[in-house]
Amino acid sequence: MPCVVAVVGATGIVGREMLKTLADQSFPADRVVALASARSAGTTVKHGNEELTVQAAVGERFDGVDIALFSAGASASRELAPIAASRGAVVIDNSSAWRMDPEVPLVVPEVNPEAAADRPKGIIANPNCSTIQLVVALKPIHDMAKLKHVVVSTYQAASGKGRAAVQELLAQQRQLAAGKELSWSVFPGPLAQNLVMDWKPGTDGYSEEELKLVHETRKILGDAEIGVSPTCVRVPVVTGHSESLHVQCHEPISAAAVLRALSNAPGVVVQDEGYVPGKEPQPLACAGTDPVFVGRIRDDLAVPGAVNLWVVADNLRKGAALNAVQIAKLLVGA
Amino acid sequence: MPCVVAVVGATGIVGREMLKTLADQSFPADRVVALASARSAGTTVKHGNEELTVQAAVGERFDGVDIALFSAGASASRELAPIAASRGAVVIDNSSAWRMDPEVPLVVPEVNPEAAADRPKGIIANPNCSTIQLVVALKPIHDMAKLKHVVVSTYQAASGKGRAAVQELLAQQRQLAAGKELSWSVFPGPLAQNLVMDWKPGTDGYSEEELKLVHETRKILGDAEIGVSPTCVRVPVVTGHSESLHVQCHEPISAAAVLRALSNAPGVVVQDEGYVPGKEPQPLACAGTDPVFVGRIRDDLAVPGAVNLWVVADNLRKGAALNAVQIAKLLVGA
């Protein structure tokens, strides 16, 4: 069947990555349409070797669209996703707008592909970047021994906050190299040579980002009892989110068993030869690649039957664009 | 009584900070002597407004020295600290050489000052940077409810690895700003825009740095049963180590009780008004300051009675030079 794909928010950092990923993955689209805010209409964006002219994302643009990949922010999604769905498109939305809606499946194809079929609103949500790599790594462990409690501390890259955030980090690094004062407006302070927690406040002293790790993980893994203790931190890295995990299950697990399970897991590359300095997964090396890299898999020193690990992935690809395109592939059976 | 202080390893990043801290803290020294390897002899280093000429650290240089602050690396300490002690100096050693020796006290003055008095070898060990800030933050919690299990993920600055490491990070940042290829020799890969684990291997898949967090914490807090689950990560920050902690005690604890206990704790500044983006303790702001900053104190979402927190301190000051000078002050009753 012919398949028309729209990318909404095509000029953003994730939108561009979606267009690139559609081409890289040879997604079977008959036509790809680039949509964005009226402000960006008329500009061009790349899709493989093509240049697409960006059109304003208004209702009639979704007529004839089969799949609409949204990465336009939560408020645009709240407004436009139902319109796109009402005109017949299946929406795959990268924002937080619909993720916790009980009538919207939250899908990571390696983890819960079956959920994509039940979409009463015509909307499928793409999880948050930091959640996607977490659940890809946790799913084989959950299947093996039922997750009980995960302590996760993140090391998140600037690109998770969008293009302006990357520009700001790079500008600060140039300011440092030139011995100039640091300036900022996207982040709430300098990120170069620093760490910041820049996400919106959630509840109970947690950031929204931290709460996403709790609630999205439970929804995707289909287990509301999983305990998650999150701390989210932004690091001066351009692309590549890293996560330090301490994992306890209802059954005892061992590093050896986790390593075996992850070695056969879809979407995972185990990069672990014991502790060898500099040989662990690193964000700079993972940027631009598709897998979720897992290393430092080791038996815990304090809790018998617990395991610690280190998980790194490209937050723009598996953490956003690639996961969305993989969902689209599920829809078309590609 | 007259007090002569020697700084051994005076040209290193911590040695220089020791000389600065002795001056900043108005340490009651009648004379300060700068010692280093023969290679550095004849160069000068700053101590307050004075310039000290560096002398080779050989045995006779310790004659008449009352307190020798060592920051010359583990192998130099192993050789020279007993010589200095045999000539009458009390050695305060910043290396890992003596820390786990049962006849050498491992001292953080806010935590276990009494231990400094019992030093059969004439040597007192200064703990590892990442341990010092950890135990300063944990001690009031341990006193309140007896620590059971701490999961700690670190975000450690380049300066913890010495001057050459800082120079390498800064050079890489200039290379990035100039669009050049990154080069490295101190770290096992690029640190700019990246994360690395560059410490020596320990046992059981852990780095030596991670094992220090386990064993030093137990020794300083005097409780071999405390469970520590460590992950140590180097971040592209020049100075200021940060730590994400998940803390469980034998008694239930609450964020409110921990905040109260830490608000009155020596050496601690609580910087916490709930979650406010950018208002948490940050390494760039903490660099050049003395306290251990604690923020993000919050009740855990998974384990009832557990608490999470975020701990930041200057790894060269409280994590090294300041702690050593504070031990010296204990010795002279200053």
Short mmCIF file of C-alpha atoms in Angstrom, two decimals, chain B residues 63-199:
data_model
loop_
_atom_site.label_atom_id
_atom_site.label_comp_id
_atom_site.label_asym_id
_atom_site.label_seq_id
_atom_site.Cartn_x
_atom_site.Cartn_y
_atom_site.Cartn_z
CA ASP B 63 65.01 16.81 60.11
CA GLY B 64 63.29 19.45 62.23
CA VAL B 65 60.02 19.09 60.34
CA ASP B 66 57.02 18.68 62.65
CA ILE B 67 54.32 17.99 60.08
CA ALA B 68 54.86 16.72 56.54
CA LEU B 69 51.92 17.04 54.17
CA PHE B 70 52.52 14.52 51.40
CA SER B 71 50.93 14.68 47.97
CA ALA B 72 53.55 13.01 45.86
CA GLY B 73 51.80 9.86 44.73
CA ALA B 74 51.60 6.41 46.30
CA SER B 75 55.05 5.09 45.43
CA ALA B 76 56.86 8.19 46.71
CA SER B 77 54.76 8.00 49.88
CA ARG B 78 55.56 4.37 50.41
CA GLU B 79 59.25 5.17 50.29
CA LEU B 80 59.46 8.58 51.91
CA ALA B 81 56.70 8.70 54.52
CA PRO B 82 58.41 6.19 56.88
CA ILE B 83 61.68 8.10 56.49
CA ALA B 84 59.99 11.39 57.33
CA ALA B 85 58.22 9.77 60.29
CA SER B 86 61.47 8.21 61.54
CA ARG B 87 63.02 11.68 61.58
CA GLY B 88 60.24 12.96 63.81
CA ALA B 89 57.65 14.40 61.44
CA VAL B 90 53.99 13.46 61.60
CA VAL B 91 53.11 12.58 58.03
CA ILE B 92 49.69 13.47 56.63
CA ASP B 93 49.59 11.56 53.38
CA ASN B 94 47.21 12.30 50.53
CA SER B 95 48.04 9.19 48.49
CA SER B 96 46.37 5.81 48.64
CA ALA B 97 49.55 4.15 49.96
CA TRP B 98 48.67 3.97 53.66
CA ARG B 99 44.92 4.45 53.81
CA MET B 100 43.92 0.88 54.48
CA ASP B 101 46.88 0.09 56.78
CA PRO B 102 45.33 -0.85 60.15
CA GLU B 103 48.08 1.09 61.89
CA VAL B 104 47.35 4.26 59.95
CA PRO B 105 44.29 6.33 60.86
CA LEU B 106 42.19 7.62 57.96
CA VAL B 107 40.83 10.95 59.06
CA VAL B 108 38.18 13.45 58.10
CA PRO B 109 38.18 16.02 60.90
CA GLU B 110 34.38 16.55 60.84
CA VAL B 111 33.84 12.80 61.07
CA ASN B 112 36.51 10.98 63.10
CA PRO B 113 38.97 13.54 64.51
CA GLU B 114 39.73 11.28 67.49
CA ALA B 115 41.35 8.74 65.16
CA ALA B 116 44.23 11.13 64.42
CA ALA B 117 45.65 10.68 67.92
CA ASP B 118 46.42 6.98 67.46
CA ARG B 119 49.13 6.83 64.79
CA PRO B 120 51.67 4.12 65.61
CA LYS B 121 53.55 4.67 62.36
CA GLY B 122 53.57 8.44 62.66
CA ILE B 123 51.44 8.53 59.52
CA ILE B 124 47.88 9.78 59.12
CA ALA B 125 46.17 9.14 55.79
CA ASN B 126 44.02 11.68 53.99
CA PRO B 127 41.12 9.85 52.30
CA ASN B 128 40.42 9.86 48.59
CA CYS B 129 38.68 12.99 47.30
CA SER B 130 35.43 11.26 46.44
CA THR B 131 35.28 9.58 49.86
CA ILE B 132 35.83 12.75 51.87
CA GLN B 133 32.77 14.60 50.60
CA LEU B 134 30.73 11.40 50.82
CA VAL B 135 31.48 10.75 54.49
CA VAL B 136 31.03 14.40 55.49
CA ALA B 137 27.50 14.19 54.08
CA LEU B 138 26.81 10.70 55.42
CA LYS B 139 28.11 11.07 58.99
CA PRO B 140 25.06 12.94 60.36
CA ILE B 141 22.79 10.37 58.69
CA HIS B 142 24.82 7.49 60.12
CA ASP B 143 24.62 9.02 63.59
CA MET B 144 20.87 9.44 63.23
CA ALA B 145 19.82 6.07 61.82
CA LYS B 146 22.85 3.83 61.13
CA LEU B 147 23.71 3.51 57.46
CA LYS B 148 22.80 0.25 55.80
CA HIS B 149 23.28 0.79 52.06
CA VAL B 150 24.48 3.66 49.90
CA VAL B 151 24.34 3.64 46.10
CA VAL B 152 26.75 6.29 44.83
CA SER B 153 27.34 7.40 41.26
CA THR B 154 30.07 9.99 40.87
CA TYR B 155 30.65 12.83 38.42
CA GLN B 156 34.37 13.48 38.98
CA ALA B 157 36.41 16.40 37.72
CA ALA B 158 39.63 16.22 35.71
CA SER B 159 41.71 17.89 38.42
CA GLY B 160 41.31 14.78 40.57
CA LYS B 161 43.84 13.24 38.21
CA GLY B 162 46.36 16.06 38.52
CA ARG B 163 47.69 18.99 36.56
CA ALA B 164 48.44 17.16 33.33
CA ALA B 165 44.85 15.90 33.24
CA VAL B 166 43.48 19.43 33.52
CA GLN B 167 45.84 20.62 30.81
CA GLU B 168 44.67 17.78 28.57
CA LEU B 169 40.99 18.62 29.07
CA LEU B 170 41.62 22.31 28.38
CA ALA B 171 43.67 21.45 25.29
CA GLN B 172 40.87 19.22 24.02
CA GLN B 173 38.36 22.02 24.53
CA ARG B 174 40.56 24.34 22.49
CA GLN B 175 40.87 21.64 19.82
CA LEU B 176 37.08 21.38 19.70
CA ALA B 177 36.66 25.15 19.45
CA ALA B 178 39.16 25.18 16.57
CA GLY B 179 37.50 22.26 14.81
CA LYS B 180 40.59 20.09 15.23
CA GLU B 181 40.96 16.40 15.99
CA LEU B 182 41.10 15.58 19.69
CA SER B 183 44.31 14.19 21.13
CA TRP B 184 44.98 12.54 24.50
CA SER B 185 47.61 10.77 26.54
CA VAL B 186 46.68 11.28 30.21
CA PHE B 187 43.13 9.98 29.84
CA PRO B 188 42.40 6.78 27.93
CA GLY B 189 40.33 8.73 25.40
CA PRO B 190 38.79 12.15 24.84
CA LEU B 191 37.25 13.69 27.95
CA ALA B 192 35.95 16.87 26.30
CA GLN B 193 32.28 16.34 25.37
CA ASN B 194 32.59 12.84 26.72
CA LEU B 195 32.65 10.71 29.87
CA VAL B 196 35.42 8.25 30.71
CA MET B 197 36.30 5.76 33.41
CA ASP B 198 40.03 6.20 33.65
CA TRP B 199 40.94 4.65 36.98
#
